[in-house]
PDB file of C-alpha atoms in Angstrom:
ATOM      1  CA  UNK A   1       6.342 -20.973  -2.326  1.00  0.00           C
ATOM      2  CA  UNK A   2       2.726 -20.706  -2.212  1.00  0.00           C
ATOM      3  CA  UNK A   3       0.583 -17.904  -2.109  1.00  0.00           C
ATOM      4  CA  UNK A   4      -2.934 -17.135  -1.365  1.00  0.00           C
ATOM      5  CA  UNK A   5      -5.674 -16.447   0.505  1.00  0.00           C
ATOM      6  CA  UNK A   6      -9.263 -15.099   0.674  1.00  0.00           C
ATOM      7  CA  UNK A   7      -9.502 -12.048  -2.455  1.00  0.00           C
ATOM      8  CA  UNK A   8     -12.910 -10.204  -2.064  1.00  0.00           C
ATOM      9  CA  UNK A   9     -12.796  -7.040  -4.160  1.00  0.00           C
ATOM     10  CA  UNK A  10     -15.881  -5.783  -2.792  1.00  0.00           C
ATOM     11  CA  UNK A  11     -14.944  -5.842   1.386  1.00  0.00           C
ATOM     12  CA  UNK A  12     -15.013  -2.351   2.680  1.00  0.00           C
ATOM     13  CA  UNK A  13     -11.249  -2.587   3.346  1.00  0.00           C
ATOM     14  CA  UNK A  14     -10.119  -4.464   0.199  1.00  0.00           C
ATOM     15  CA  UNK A  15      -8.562  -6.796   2.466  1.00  0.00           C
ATOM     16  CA  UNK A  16      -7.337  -9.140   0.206  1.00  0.00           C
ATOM     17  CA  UNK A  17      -5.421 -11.589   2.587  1.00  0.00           C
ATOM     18  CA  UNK A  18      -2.071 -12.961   1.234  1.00  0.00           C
ATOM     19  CA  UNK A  19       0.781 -15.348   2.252  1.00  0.00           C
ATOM     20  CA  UNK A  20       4.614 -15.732   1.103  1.00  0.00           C
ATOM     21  CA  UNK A  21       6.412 -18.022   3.635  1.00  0.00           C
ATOM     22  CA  UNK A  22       5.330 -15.608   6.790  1.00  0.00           C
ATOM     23  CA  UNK A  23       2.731 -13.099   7.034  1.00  0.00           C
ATOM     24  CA  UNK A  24       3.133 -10.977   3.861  1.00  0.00           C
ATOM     25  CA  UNK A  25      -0.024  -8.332   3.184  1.00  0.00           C
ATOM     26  CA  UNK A  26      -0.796  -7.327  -0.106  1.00  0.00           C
ATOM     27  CA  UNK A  27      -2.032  -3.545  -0.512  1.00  0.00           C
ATOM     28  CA  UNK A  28      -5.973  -3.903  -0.769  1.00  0.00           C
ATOM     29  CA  UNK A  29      -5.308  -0.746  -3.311  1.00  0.00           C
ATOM     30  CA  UNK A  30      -3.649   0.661  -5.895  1.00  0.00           C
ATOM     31  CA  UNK A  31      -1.888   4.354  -4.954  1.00  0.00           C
ATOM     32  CA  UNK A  32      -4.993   5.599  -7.400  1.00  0.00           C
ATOM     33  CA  UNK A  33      -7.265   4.088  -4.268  1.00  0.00           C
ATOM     34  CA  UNK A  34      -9.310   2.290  -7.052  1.00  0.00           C
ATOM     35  CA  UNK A  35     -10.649  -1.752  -6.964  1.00  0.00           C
ATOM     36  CA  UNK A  36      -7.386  -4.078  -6.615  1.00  0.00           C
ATOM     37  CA  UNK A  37      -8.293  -7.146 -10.170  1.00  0.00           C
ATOM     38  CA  UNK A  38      -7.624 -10.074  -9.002  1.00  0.00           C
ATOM     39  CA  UNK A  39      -4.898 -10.368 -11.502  1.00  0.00           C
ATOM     40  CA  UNK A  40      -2.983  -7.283 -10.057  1.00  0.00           C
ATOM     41  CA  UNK A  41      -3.285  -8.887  -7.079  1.00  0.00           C
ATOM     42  CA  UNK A  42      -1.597 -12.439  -8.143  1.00  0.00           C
ATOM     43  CA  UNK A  43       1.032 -10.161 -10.282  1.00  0.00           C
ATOM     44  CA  UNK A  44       1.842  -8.345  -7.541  1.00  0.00           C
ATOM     45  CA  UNK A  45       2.014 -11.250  -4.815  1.00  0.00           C
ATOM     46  CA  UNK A  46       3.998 -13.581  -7.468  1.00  0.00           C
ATOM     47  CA  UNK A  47       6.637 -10.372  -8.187  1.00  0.00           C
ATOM     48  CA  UNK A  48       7.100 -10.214  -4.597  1.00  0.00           C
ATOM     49  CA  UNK A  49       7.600 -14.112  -3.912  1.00  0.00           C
ATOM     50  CA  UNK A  50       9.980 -14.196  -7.218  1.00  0.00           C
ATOM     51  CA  UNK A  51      12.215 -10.974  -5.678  1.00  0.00           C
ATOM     52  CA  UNK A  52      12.475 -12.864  -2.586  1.00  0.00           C
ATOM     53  CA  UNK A  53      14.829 -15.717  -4.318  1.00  0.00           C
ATOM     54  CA  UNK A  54      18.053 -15.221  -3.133  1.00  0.00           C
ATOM     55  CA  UNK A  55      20.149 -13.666  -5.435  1.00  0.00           C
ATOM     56  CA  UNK A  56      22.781 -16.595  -5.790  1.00  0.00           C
ATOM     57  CA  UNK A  57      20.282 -18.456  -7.010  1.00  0.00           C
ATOM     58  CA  UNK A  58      18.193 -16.383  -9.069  1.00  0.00           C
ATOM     59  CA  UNK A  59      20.936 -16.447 -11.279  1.00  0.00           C
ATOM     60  CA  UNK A  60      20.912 -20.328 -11.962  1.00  0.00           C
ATOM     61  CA  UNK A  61      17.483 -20.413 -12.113  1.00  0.00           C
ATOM     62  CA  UNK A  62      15.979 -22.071 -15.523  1.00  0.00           C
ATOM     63  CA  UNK A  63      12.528 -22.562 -15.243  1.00  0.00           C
ATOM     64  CA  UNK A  64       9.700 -21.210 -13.312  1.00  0.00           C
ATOM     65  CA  UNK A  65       6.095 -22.557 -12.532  1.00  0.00           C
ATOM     66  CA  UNK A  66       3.129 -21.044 -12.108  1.00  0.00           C
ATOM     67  CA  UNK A  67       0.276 -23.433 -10.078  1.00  0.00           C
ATOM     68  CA  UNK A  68      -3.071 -21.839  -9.530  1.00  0.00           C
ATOM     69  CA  UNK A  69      -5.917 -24.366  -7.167  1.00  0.00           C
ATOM     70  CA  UNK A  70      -7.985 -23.099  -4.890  1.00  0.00           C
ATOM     71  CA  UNK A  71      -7.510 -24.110  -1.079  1.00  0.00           C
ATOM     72  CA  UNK A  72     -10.413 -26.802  -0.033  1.00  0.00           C
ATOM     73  CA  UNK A  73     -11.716 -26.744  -3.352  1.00  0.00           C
ATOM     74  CA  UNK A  74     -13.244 -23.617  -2.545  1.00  0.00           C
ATOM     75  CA  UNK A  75     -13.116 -21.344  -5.684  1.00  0.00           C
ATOM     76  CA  UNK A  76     -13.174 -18.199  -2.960  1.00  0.00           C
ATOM     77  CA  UNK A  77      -9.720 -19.403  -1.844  1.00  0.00           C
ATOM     78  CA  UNK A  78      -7.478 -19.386  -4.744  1.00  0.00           C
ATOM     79  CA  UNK A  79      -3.928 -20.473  -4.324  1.00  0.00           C
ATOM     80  CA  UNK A  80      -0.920 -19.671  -5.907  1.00  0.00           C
ATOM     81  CA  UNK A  81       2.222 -21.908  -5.632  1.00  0.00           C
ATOM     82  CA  UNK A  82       5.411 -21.166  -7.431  1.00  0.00           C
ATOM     83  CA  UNK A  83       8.470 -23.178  -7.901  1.00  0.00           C
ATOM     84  CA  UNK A  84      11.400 -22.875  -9.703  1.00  0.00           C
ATOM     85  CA  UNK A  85      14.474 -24.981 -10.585  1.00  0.00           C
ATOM     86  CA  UNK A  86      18.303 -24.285 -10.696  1.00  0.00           C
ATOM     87  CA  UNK A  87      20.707 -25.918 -12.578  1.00  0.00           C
ATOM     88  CA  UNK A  88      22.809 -27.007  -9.580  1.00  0.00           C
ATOM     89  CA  UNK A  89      19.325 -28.840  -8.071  1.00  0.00           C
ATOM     90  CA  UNK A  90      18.866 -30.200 -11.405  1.00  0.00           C
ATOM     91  CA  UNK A  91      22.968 -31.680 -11.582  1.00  0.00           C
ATOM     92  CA  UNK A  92      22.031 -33.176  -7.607  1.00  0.00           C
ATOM     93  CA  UNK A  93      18.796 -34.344  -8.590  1.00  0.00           C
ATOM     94  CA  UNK A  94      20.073 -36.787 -11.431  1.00  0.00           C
ATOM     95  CA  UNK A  95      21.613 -39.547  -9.409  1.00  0.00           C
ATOM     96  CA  UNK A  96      18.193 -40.286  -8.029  1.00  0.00           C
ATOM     97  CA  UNK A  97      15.717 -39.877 -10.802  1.00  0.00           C
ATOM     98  CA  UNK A  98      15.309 -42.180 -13.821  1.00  0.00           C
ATOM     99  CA  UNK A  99      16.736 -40.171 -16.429  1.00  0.00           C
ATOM    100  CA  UNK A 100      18.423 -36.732 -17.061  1.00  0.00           C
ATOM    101  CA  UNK A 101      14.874 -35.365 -18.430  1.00  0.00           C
ATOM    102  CA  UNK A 102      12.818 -36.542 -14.839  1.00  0.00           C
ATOM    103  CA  UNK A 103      16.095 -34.440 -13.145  1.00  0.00           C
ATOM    104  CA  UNK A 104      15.541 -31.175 -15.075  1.00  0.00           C
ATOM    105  CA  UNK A 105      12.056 -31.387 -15.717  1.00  0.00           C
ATOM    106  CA  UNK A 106       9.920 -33.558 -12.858  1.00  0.00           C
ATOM    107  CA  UNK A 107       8.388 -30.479 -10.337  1.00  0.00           C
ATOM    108  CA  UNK A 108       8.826 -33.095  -7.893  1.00  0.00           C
ATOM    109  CA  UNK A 109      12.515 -32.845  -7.340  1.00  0.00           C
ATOM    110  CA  UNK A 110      12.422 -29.169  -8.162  1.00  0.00           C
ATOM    111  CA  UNK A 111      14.115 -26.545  -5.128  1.00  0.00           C
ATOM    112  CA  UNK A 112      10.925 -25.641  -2.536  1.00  0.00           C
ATOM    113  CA  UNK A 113      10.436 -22.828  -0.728  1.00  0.00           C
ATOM    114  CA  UNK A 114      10.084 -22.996   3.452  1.00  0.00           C
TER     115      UNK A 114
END
């Protein structure tokens, strides 16, 4: 699942553009009306993407990653992917990776989101 998007916390709207999958908006402001941080804003966007995990497989889930890069290599375009492992992934995964530890542990055969 990633996330991202411009974040300019000074535009006259806040608008702090943000995908999950679709179209997803973040609020450009807090209910207080004051600045959105740009760590309020990942929080928010990465609580969000995490709530929108199934719940049959949130509960196998045992490990969760955090990737921050920014889109183009433009530091105005941070991204924010997320991925996530379950255990039944990790017991199908095994047959084709070199060892038990690539299975559980390699992002590469990890669940993705889309």
């Amino acid at each position: 699942m990633t996330v991202g998007g411009s974040y300019d916390p000074t535009a006259v709207d806040g608008a702090a553009m943000a995908a999950v999958d679709h179209d997803v908006q973040h609020p450009s402001t807090h209910e207080s009306s004051s600045p959105v941080t740009f760590q309020d804003h990942l929080r928010n966007l990465a609580t969000r993407a995490i709530n929108s995990i199934p719940a049959s497989q949130a509960q196998d889930i045992y490990v969760v990653s955090f990737f921050i890069d920014n889109e183009r290599d433009d530091p105005r375009q941070p991204t924010l992917t997320i991925g996530y492992n379950t255990e039944a992934q990790f017991r199908l995964s095994i047959a084709d990776a070199s060892d038990e530890a690539e299975a559980r542990w390699n992002y590469g055969v990890w669940c993705s989101f889309g």
